[in-house]
mmCIF file of C-alpha atoms in Angstrom:
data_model
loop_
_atom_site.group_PDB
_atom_site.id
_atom_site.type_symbol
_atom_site.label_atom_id
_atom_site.label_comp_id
_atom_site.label_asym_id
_atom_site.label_seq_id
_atom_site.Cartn_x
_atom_site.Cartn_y
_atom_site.Cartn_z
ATOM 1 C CA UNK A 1054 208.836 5.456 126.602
ATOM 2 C CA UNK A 1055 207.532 3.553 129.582
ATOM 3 C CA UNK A 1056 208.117 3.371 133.447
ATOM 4 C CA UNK A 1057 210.669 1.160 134.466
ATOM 5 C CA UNK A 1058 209.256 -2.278 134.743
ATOM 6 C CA UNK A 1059 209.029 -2.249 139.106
ATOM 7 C CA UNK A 1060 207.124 0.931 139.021
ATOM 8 C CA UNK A 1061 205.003 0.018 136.491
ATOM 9 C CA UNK A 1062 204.409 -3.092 138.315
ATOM 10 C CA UNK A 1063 203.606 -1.312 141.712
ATOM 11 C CA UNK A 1064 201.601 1.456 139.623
ATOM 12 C CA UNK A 1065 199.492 -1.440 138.524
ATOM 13 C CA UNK A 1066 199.020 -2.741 141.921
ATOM 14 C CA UNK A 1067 198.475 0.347 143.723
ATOM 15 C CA UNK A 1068 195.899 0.623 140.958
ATOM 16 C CA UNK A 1069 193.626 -2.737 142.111
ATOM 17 C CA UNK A 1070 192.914 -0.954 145.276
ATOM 18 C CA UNK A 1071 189.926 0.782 145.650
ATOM 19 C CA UNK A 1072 189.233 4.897 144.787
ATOM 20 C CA UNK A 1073 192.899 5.281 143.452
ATOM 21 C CA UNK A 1074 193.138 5.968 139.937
ATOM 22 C CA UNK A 1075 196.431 5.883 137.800
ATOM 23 C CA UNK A 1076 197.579 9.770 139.287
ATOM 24 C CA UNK A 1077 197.426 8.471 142.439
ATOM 25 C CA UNK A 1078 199.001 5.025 141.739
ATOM 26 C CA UNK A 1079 201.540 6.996 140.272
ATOM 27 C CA UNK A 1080 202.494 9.628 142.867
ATOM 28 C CA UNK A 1081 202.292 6.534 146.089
ATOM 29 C CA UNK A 1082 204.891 4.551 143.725
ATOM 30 C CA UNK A 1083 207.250 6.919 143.219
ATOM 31 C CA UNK A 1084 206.881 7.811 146.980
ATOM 32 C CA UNK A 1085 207.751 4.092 147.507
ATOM 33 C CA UNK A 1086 211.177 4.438 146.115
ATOM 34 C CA UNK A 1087 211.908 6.712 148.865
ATOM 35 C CA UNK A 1088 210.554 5.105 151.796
ATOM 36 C CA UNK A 1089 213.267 3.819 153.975
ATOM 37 C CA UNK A 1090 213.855 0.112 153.275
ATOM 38 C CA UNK A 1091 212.555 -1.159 156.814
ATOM 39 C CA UNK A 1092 208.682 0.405 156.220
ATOM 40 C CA UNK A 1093 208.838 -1.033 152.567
ATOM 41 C CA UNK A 1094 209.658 -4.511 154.282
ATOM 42 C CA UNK A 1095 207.041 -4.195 156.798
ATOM 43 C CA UNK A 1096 204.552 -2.848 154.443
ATOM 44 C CA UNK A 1097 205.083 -5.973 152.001
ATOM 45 C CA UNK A 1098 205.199 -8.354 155.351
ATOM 46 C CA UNK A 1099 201.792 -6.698 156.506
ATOM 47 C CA UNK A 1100 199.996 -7.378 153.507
ATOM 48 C CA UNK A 1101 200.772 -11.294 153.213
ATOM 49 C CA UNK A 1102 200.192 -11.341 156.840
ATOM 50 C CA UNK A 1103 196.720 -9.830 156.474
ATOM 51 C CA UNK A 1104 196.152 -12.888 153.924
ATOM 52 C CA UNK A 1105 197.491 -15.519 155.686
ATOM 53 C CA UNK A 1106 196.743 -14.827 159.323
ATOM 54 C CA UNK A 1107 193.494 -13.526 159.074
ATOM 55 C CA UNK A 1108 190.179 -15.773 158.782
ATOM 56 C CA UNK A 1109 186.194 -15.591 159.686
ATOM 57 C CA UNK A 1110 185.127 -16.281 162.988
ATOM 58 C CA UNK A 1111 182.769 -19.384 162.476
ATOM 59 C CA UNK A 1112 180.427 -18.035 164.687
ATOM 60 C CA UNK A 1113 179.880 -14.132 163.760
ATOM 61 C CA UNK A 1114 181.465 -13.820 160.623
ATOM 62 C CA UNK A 1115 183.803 -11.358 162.004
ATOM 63 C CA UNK A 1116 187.106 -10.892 160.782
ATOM 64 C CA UNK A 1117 189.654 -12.268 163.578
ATOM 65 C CA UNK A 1118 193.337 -14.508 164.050
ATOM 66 C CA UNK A 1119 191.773 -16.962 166.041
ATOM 67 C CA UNK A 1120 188.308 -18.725 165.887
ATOM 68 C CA UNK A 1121 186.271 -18.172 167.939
ATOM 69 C CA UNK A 1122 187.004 -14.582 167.976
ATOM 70 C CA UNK A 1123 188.017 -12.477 170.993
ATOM 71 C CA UNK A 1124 183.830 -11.303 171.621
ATOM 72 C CA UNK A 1125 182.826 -14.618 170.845
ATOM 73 C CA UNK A 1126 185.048 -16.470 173.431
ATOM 74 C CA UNK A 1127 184.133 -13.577 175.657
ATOM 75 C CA UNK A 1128 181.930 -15.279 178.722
ATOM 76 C CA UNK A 1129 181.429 -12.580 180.478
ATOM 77 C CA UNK A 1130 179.818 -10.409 177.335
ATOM 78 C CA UNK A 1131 176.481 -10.012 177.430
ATOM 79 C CA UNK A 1132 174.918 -13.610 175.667
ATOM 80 C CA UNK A 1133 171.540 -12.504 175.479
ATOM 81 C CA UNK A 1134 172.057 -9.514 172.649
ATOM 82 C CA UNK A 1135 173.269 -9.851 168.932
ATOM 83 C CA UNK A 1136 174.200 -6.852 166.997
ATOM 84 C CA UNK A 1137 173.783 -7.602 163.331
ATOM 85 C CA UNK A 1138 176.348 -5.721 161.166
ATOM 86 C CA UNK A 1139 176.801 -4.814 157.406
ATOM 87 C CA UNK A 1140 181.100 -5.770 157.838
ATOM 88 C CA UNK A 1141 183.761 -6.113 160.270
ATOM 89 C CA UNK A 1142 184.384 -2.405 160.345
ATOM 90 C CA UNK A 1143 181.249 -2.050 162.135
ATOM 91 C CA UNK A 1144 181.661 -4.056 164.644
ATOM 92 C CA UNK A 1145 184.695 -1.739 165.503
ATOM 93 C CA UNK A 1146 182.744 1.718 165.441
ATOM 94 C CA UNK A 1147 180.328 -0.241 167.771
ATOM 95 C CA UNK A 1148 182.830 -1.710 170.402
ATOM 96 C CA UNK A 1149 184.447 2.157 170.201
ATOM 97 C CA UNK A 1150 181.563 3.272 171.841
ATOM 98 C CA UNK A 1151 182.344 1.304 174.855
ATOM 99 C CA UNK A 1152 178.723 0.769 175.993
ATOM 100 C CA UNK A 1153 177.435 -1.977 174.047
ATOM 101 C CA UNK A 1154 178.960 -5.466 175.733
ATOM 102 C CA UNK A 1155 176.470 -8.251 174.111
ATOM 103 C CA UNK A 1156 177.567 -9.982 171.211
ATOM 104 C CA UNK A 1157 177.558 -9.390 166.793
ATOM 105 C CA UNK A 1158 176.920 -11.112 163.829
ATOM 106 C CA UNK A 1159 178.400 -10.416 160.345
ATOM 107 C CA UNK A 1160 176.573 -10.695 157.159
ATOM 108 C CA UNK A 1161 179.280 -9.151 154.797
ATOM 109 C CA UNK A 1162 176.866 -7.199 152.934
ATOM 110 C CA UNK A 1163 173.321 -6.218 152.565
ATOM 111 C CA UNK A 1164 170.583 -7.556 150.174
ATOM 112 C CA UNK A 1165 171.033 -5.807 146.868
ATOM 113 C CA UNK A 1166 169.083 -7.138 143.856
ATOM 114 C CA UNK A 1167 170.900 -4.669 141.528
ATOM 115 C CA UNK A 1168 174.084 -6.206 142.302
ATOM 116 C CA UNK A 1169 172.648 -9.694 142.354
ATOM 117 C CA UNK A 1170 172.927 -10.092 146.305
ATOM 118 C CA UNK A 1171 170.464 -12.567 147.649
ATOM 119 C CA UNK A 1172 169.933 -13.707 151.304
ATOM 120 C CA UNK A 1173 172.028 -16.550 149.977
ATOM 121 C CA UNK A 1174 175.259 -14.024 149.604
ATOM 122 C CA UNK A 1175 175.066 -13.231 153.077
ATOM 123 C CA UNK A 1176 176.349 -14.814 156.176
ATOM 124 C CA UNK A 1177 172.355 -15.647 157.334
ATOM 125 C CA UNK A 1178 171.653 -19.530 157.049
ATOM 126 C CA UNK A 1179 174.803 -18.816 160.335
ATOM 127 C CA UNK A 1180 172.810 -16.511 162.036
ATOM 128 C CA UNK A 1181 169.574 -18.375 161.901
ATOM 129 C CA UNK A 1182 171.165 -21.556 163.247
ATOM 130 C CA UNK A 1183 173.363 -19.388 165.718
ATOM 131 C CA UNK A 1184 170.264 -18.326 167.082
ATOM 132 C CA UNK A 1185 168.436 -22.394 166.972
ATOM 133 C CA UNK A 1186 171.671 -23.759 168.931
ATOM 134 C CA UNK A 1187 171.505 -20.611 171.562
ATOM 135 C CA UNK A 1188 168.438 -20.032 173.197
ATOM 136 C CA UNK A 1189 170.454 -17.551 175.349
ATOM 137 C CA UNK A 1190 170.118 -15.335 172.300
ATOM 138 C CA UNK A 1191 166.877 -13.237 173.439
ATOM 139 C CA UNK A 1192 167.181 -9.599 170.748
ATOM 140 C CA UNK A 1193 168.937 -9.452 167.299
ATOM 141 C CA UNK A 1194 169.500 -5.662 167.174
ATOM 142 C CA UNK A 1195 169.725 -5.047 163.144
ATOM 143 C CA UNK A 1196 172.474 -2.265 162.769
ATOM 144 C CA UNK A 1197 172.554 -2.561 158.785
ATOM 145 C CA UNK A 1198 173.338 1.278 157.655
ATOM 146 C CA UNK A 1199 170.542 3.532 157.000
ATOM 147 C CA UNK A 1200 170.453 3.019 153.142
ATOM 148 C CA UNK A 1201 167.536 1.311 151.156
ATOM 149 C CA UNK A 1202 169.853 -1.943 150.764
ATOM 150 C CA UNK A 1203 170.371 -1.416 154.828
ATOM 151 C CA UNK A 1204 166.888 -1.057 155.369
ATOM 152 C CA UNK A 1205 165.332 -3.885 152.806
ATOM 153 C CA UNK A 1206 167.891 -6.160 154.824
ATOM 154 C CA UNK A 1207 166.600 -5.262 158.332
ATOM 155 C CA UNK A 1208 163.165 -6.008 156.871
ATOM 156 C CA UNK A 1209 164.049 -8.829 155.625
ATOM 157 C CA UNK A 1210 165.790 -10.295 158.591
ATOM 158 C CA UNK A 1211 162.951 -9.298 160.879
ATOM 159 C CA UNK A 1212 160.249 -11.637 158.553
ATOM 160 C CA UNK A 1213 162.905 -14.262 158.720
ATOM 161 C CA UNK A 1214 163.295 -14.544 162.439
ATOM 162 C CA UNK A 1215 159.942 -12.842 164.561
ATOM 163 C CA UNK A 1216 158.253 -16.120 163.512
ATOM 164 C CA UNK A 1217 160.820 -17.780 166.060
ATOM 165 C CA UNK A 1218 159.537 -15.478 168.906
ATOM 166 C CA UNK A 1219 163.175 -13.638 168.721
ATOM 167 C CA UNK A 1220 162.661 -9.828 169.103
ATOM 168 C CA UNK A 1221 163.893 -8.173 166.828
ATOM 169 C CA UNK A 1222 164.946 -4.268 166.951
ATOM 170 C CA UNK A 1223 166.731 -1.417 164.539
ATOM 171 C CA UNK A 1224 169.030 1.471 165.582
ATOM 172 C CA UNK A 1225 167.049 4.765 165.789
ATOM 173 C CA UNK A 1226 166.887 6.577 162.855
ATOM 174 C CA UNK A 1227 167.071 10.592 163.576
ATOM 175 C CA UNK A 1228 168.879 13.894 163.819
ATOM 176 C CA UNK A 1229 173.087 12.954 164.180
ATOM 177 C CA UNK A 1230 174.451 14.811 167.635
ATOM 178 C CA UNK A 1231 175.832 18.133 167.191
ATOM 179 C CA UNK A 1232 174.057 18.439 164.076
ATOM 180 C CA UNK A 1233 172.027 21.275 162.759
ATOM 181 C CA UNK A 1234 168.403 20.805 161.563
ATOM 182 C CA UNK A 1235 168.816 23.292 159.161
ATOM 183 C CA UNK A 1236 171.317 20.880 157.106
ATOM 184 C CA UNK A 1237 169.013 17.991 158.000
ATOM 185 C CA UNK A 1238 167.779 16.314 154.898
ATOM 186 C CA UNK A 1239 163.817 15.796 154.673
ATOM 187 C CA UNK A 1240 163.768 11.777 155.449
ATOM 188 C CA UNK A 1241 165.520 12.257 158.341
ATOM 189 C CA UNK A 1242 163.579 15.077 159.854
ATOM 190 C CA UNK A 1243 160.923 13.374 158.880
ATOM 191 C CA UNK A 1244 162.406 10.024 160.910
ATOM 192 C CA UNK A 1245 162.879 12.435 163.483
ATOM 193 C CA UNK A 1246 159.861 13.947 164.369
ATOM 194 C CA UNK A 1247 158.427 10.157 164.107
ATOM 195 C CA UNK A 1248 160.744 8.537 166.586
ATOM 196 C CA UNK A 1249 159.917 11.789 168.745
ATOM 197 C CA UNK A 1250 160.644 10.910 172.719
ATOM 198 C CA UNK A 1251 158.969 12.338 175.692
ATOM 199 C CA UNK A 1252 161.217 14.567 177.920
ATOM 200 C CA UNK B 1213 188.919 -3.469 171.582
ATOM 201 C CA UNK B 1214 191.653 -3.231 169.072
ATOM 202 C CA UNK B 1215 191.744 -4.559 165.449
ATOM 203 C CA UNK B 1216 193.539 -8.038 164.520
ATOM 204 C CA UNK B 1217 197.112 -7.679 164.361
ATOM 205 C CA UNK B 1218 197.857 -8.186 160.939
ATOM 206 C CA UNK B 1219 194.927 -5.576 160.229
ATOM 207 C CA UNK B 1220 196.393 -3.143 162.233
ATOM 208 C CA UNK B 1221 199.910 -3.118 161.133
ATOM 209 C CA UNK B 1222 198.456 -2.702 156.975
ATOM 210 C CA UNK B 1223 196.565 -0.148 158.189
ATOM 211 C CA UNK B 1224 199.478 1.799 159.947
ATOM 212 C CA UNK B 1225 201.656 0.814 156.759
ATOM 213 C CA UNK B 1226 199.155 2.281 154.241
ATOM 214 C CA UNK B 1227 199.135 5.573 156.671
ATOM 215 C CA UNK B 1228 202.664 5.837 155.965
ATOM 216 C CA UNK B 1229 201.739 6.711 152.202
ATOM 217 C CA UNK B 1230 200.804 10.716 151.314
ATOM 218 C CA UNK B 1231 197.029 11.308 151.621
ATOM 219 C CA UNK B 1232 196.137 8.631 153.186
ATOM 220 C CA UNK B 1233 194.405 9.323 156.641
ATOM 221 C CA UNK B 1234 193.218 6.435 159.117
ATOM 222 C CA UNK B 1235 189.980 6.224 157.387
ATOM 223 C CA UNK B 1236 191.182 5.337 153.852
ATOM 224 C CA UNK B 1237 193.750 3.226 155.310
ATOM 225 C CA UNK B 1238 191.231 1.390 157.128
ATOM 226 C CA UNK B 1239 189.017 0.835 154.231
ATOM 227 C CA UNK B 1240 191.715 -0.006 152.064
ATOM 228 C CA UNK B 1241 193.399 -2.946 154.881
ATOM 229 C CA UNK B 1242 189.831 -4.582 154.970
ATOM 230 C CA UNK B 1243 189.788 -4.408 151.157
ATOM 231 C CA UNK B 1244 192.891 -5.888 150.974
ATOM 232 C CA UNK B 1245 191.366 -8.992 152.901
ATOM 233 C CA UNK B 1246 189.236 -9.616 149.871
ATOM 234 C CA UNK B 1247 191.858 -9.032 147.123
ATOM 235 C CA UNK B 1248 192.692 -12.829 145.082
ATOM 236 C CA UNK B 1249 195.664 -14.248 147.049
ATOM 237 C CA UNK B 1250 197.761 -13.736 143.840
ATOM 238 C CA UNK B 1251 196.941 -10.199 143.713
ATOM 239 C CA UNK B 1252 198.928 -9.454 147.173
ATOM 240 C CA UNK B 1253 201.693 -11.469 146.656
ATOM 241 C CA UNK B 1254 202.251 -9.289 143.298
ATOM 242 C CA UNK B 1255 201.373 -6.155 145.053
ATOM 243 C CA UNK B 1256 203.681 -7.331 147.880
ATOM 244 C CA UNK B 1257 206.623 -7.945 145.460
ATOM 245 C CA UNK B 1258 206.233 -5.176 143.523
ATOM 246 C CA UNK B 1259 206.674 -2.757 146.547
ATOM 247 C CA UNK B 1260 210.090 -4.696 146.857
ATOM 248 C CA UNK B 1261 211.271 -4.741 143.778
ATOM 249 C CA UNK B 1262 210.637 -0.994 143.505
ATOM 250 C CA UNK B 1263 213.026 -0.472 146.239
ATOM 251 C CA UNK B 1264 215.527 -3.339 145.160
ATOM 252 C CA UNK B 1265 215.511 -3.061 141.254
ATOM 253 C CA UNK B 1266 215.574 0.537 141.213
ATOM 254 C CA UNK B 1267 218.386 3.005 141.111
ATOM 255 C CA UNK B 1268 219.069 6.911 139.971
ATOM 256 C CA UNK B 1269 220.805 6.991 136.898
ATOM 257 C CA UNK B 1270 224.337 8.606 137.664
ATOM 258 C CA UNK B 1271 224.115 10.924 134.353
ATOM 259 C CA UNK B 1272 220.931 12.382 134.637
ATOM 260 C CA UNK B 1273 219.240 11.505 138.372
ATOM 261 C CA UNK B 1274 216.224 10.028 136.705
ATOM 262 C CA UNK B 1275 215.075 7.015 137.857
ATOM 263 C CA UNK B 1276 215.874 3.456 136.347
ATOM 264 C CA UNK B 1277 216.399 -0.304 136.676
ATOM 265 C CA UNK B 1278 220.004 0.032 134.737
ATOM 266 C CA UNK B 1279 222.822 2.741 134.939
ATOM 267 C CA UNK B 1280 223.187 4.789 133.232
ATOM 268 C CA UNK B 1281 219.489 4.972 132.078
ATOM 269 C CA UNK B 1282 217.726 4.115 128.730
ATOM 270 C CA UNK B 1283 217.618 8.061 127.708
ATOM 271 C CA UNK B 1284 220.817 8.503 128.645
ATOM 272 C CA UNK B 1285 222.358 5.721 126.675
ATOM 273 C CA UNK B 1286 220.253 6.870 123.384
ATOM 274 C CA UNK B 1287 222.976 8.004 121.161
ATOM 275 C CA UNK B 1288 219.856 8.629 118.233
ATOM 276 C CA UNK B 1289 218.682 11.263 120.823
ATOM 277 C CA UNK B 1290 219.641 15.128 120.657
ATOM 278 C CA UNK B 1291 222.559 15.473 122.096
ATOM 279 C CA UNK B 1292 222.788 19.264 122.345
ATOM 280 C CA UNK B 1293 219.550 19.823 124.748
ATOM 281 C CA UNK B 1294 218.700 19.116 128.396
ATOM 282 C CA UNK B 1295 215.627 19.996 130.068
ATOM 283 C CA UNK B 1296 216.047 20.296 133.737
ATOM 284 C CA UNK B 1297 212.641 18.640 135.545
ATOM 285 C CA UNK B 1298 212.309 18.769 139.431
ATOM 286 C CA UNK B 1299 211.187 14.943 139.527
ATOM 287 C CA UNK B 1300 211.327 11.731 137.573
ATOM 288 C CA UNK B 1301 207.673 12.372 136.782
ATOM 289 C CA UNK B 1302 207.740 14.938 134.772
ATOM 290 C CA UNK B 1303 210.466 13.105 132.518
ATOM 291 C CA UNK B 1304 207.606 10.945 131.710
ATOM 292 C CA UNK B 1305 204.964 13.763 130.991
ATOM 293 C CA UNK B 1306 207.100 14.997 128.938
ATOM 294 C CA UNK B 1307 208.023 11.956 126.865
ATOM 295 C CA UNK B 1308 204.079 11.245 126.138
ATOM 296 C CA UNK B 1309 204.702 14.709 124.189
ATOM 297 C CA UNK B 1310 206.426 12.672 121.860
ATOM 298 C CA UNK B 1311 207.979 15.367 120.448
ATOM 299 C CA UNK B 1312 211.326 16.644 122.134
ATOM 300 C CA UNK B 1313 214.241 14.035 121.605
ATOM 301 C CA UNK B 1314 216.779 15.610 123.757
ATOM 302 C CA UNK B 1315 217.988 14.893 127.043
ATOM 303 C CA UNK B 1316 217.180 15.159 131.076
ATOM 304 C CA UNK B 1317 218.000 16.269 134.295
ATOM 305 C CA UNK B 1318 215.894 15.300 137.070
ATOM 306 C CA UNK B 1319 216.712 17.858 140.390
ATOM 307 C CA UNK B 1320 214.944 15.616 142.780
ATOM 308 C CA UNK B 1321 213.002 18.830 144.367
ATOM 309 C CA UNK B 1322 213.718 22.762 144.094
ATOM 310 C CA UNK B 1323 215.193 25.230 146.073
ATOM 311 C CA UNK B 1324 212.900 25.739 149.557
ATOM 312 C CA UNK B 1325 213.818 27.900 152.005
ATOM 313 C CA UNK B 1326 210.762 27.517 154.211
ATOM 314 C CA UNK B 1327 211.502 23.202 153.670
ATOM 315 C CA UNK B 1328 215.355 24.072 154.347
ATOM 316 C CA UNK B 1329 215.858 23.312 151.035
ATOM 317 C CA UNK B 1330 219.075 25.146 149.606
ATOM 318 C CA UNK B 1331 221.277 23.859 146.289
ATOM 319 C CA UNK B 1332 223.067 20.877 148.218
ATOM 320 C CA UNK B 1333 219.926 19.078 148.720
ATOM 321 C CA UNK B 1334 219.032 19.083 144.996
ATOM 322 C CA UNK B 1335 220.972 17.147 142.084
ATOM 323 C CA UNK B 1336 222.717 20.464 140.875
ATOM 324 C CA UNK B 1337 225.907 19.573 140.924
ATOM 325 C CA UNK B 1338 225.820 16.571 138.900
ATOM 326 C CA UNK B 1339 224.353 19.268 136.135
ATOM 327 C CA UNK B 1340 227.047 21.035 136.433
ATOM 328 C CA UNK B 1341 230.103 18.770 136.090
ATOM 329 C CA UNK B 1342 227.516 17.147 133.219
ATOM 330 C CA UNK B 1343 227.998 20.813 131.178
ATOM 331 C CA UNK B 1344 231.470 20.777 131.755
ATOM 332 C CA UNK B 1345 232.275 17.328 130.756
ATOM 333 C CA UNK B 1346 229.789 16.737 127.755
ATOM 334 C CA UNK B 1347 230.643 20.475 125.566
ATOM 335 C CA UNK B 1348 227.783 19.301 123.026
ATOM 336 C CA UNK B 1349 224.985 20.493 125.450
ATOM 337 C CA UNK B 1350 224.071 24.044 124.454
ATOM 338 C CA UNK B 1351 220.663 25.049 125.499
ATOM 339 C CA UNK B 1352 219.473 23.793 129.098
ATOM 340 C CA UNK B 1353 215.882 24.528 129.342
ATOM 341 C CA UNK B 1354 213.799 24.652 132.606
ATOM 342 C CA UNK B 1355 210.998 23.271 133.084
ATOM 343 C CA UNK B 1356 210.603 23.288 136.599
ATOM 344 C CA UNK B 1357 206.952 23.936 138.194
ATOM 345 C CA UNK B 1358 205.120 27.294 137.703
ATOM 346 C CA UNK B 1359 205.212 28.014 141.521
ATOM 347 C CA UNK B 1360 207.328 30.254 143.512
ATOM 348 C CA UNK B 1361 209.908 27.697 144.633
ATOM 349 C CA UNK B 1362 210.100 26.288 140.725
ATOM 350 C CA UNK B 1363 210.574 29.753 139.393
ATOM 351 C CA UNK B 1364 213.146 30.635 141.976
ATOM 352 C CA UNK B 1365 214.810 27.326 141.373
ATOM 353 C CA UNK B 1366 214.936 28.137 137.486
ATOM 354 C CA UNK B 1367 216.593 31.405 138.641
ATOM 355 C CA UNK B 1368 219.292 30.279 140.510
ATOM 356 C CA UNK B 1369 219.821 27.760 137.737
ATOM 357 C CA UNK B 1370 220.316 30.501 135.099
ATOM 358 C CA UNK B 1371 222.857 32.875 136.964
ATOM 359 C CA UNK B 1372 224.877 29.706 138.525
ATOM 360 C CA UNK B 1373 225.006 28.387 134.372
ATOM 361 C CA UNK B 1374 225.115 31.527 132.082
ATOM 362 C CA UNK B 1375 228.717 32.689 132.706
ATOM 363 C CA UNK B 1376 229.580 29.427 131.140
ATOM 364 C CA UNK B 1377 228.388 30.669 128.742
ATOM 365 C CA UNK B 1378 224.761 28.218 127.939
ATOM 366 C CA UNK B 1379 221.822 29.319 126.579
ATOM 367 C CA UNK B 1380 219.436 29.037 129.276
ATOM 368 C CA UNK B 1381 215.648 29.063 128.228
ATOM 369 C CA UNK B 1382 212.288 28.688 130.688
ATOM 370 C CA UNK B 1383 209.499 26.998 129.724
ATOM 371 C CA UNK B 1384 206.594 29.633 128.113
ATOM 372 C CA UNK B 1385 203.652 30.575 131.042
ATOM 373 C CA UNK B 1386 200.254 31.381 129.135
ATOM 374 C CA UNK B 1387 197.003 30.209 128.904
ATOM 375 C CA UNK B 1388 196.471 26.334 129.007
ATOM 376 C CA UNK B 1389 195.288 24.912 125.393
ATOM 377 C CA UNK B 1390 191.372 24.343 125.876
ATOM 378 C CA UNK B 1391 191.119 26.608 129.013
ATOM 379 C CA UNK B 1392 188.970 29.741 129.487
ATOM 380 C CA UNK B 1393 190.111 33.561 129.814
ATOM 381 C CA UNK B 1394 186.984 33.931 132.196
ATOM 382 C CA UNK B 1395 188.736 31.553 134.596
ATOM 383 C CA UNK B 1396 192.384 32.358 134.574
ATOM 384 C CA UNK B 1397 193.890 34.041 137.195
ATOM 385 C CA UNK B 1398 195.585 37.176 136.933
ATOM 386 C CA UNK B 1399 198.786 35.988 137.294
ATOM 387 C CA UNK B 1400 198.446 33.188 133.948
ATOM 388 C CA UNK B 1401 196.731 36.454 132.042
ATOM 389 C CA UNK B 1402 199.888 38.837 132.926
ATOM 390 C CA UNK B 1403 202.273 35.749 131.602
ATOM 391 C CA UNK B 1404 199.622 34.945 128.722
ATOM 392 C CA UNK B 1405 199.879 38.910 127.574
ATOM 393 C CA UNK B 1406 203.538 39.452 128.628
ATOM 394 C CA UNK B 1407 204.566 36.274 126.566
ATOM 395 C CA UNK B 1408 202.048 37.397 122.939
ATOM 396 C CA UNK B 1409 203.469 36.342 120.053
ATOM 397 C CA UNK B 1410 202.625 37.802 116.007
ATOM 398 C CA UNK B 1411 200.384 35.355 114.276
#
């Protein structure tokens, strides 16, 4: 005995998305069935849409309707200043913060031999001419996440461009706010104590 | 700074599914970016299908793409049994058993007083008319959840069907094959001991 053919169908395509196994594919299809008709609709509209409307902005990389993107049109931004991200998500948690207003870059990924990722994979040879076509551009600010891919990348971004008189900086590594140093783990103590600041 | 469009209306559809916050949505919208163009319109028309192609068989409840549904139809199947499920789910947990050949009911819940849940709201009625019409069922057995609402549910099942004279039989609580005394609770030992059988 077998699911009817639609549910096994959306079971299997519930299934291609990422962390959800065949319990879970299971329970969101049968929750489908009784969704009302209009969210089904605009949930099937939504995903095409996301396909079809979406594309890379051809100067950052960042995920946007129109190209340029919104920051990249953006005049009055800050020209001088270019955040260099892991993925498009980033670039959100940045903007959230409200106090950055200079511009970001995109590599969609980080350099990984053990998955094969090369400087090639990345969205790099863009940033280097980016950065040859506007002199404006003054600091790349690597914000690649604090993992040994992250790091490797930020290295290898800051040999790649210093020679061309860029500066290049990193987010500070250290103790999250509200955290306790208790539950700190030993690196970052340890990145802690040596980005220490006078008060 | 808000998200693309199309972004943000797949991430507010996949936060209309159960356990999935803004986070996971979010991750799963950008994944969806990435996904082969073929894989989204399949997802896409399988969530459509699912609520076009489906329909509750009118015997039973469970549910199916033709009425009334393949079990249902299955004259080779026993005709004297029905075991009552709470959903559609559990009609396929039990098939993969592979060994009961009778047939189903599927309640579409159980009775919840704190959900506002009373008999109306569940397919009970149906069941009856079903053991009235169709005098070759004998033995409806119950097989709703082990948790307060299922046994109260299996309750009010057997004194609404008894007086007409059906056997009415519960599914056996006891320890699960493979499992551990040490880590029962005390409620699974109590059903385990209660329910000892001669060897």
């Amino acid at each position: 005995m077998q699911y009817p053919e639609p549910i096994a169908k959306l079971i299997d395509s519930y299934m291609h998305l990422p962390g959800i196994g065949e319990k879970t594919a299971t329970r969101l299809a049968f929750y489908t069935i009784n969704l009302p008709q209009a969210d089904v609709d605009q949930f099937a509209a939504a995903l095409q849409a996301v396909k079809r409307n979406l594309k890379y902005c051809s100067i950052c990389g960042n995920v946007t309707e129109d190209d340029p993107c919104q920051i990249c049109r953006d005049q009055s931004r800050d020209q001088s200043k270019v955040i260099v991200v892991e993925d498009s998500k980033d670039v959100m948690s940045l903007e959230r913060m409200n106090e950055y207003h200079g511009l970001y870059h995109v590599l969609h990924g980080v350099l990984s031999p053990m998955e094969g990722k090369g400087p090639d994979d990345l969205n790099i040879t863009a940033l280097v001419k980016r950065l040859q076509t506007h002199p404006t551009i003054t600091e790349v600010i690597v914000a690649t996440n604090a993992t040994p891919e992250g790091e490797a990348t930020a290295m290898y971004l800051s040999r790649l461009l210093k020679p061309a008189g860029i500066k290049i900086t990193r987010l500070a590594h250290g103790l999250a706010v509200g955290s306790d140093i208790e539950y700190a783990d030993e690196m970052t103590l340890y990145k802690a104590i040596e980005g220490r600041q006078e008060i």
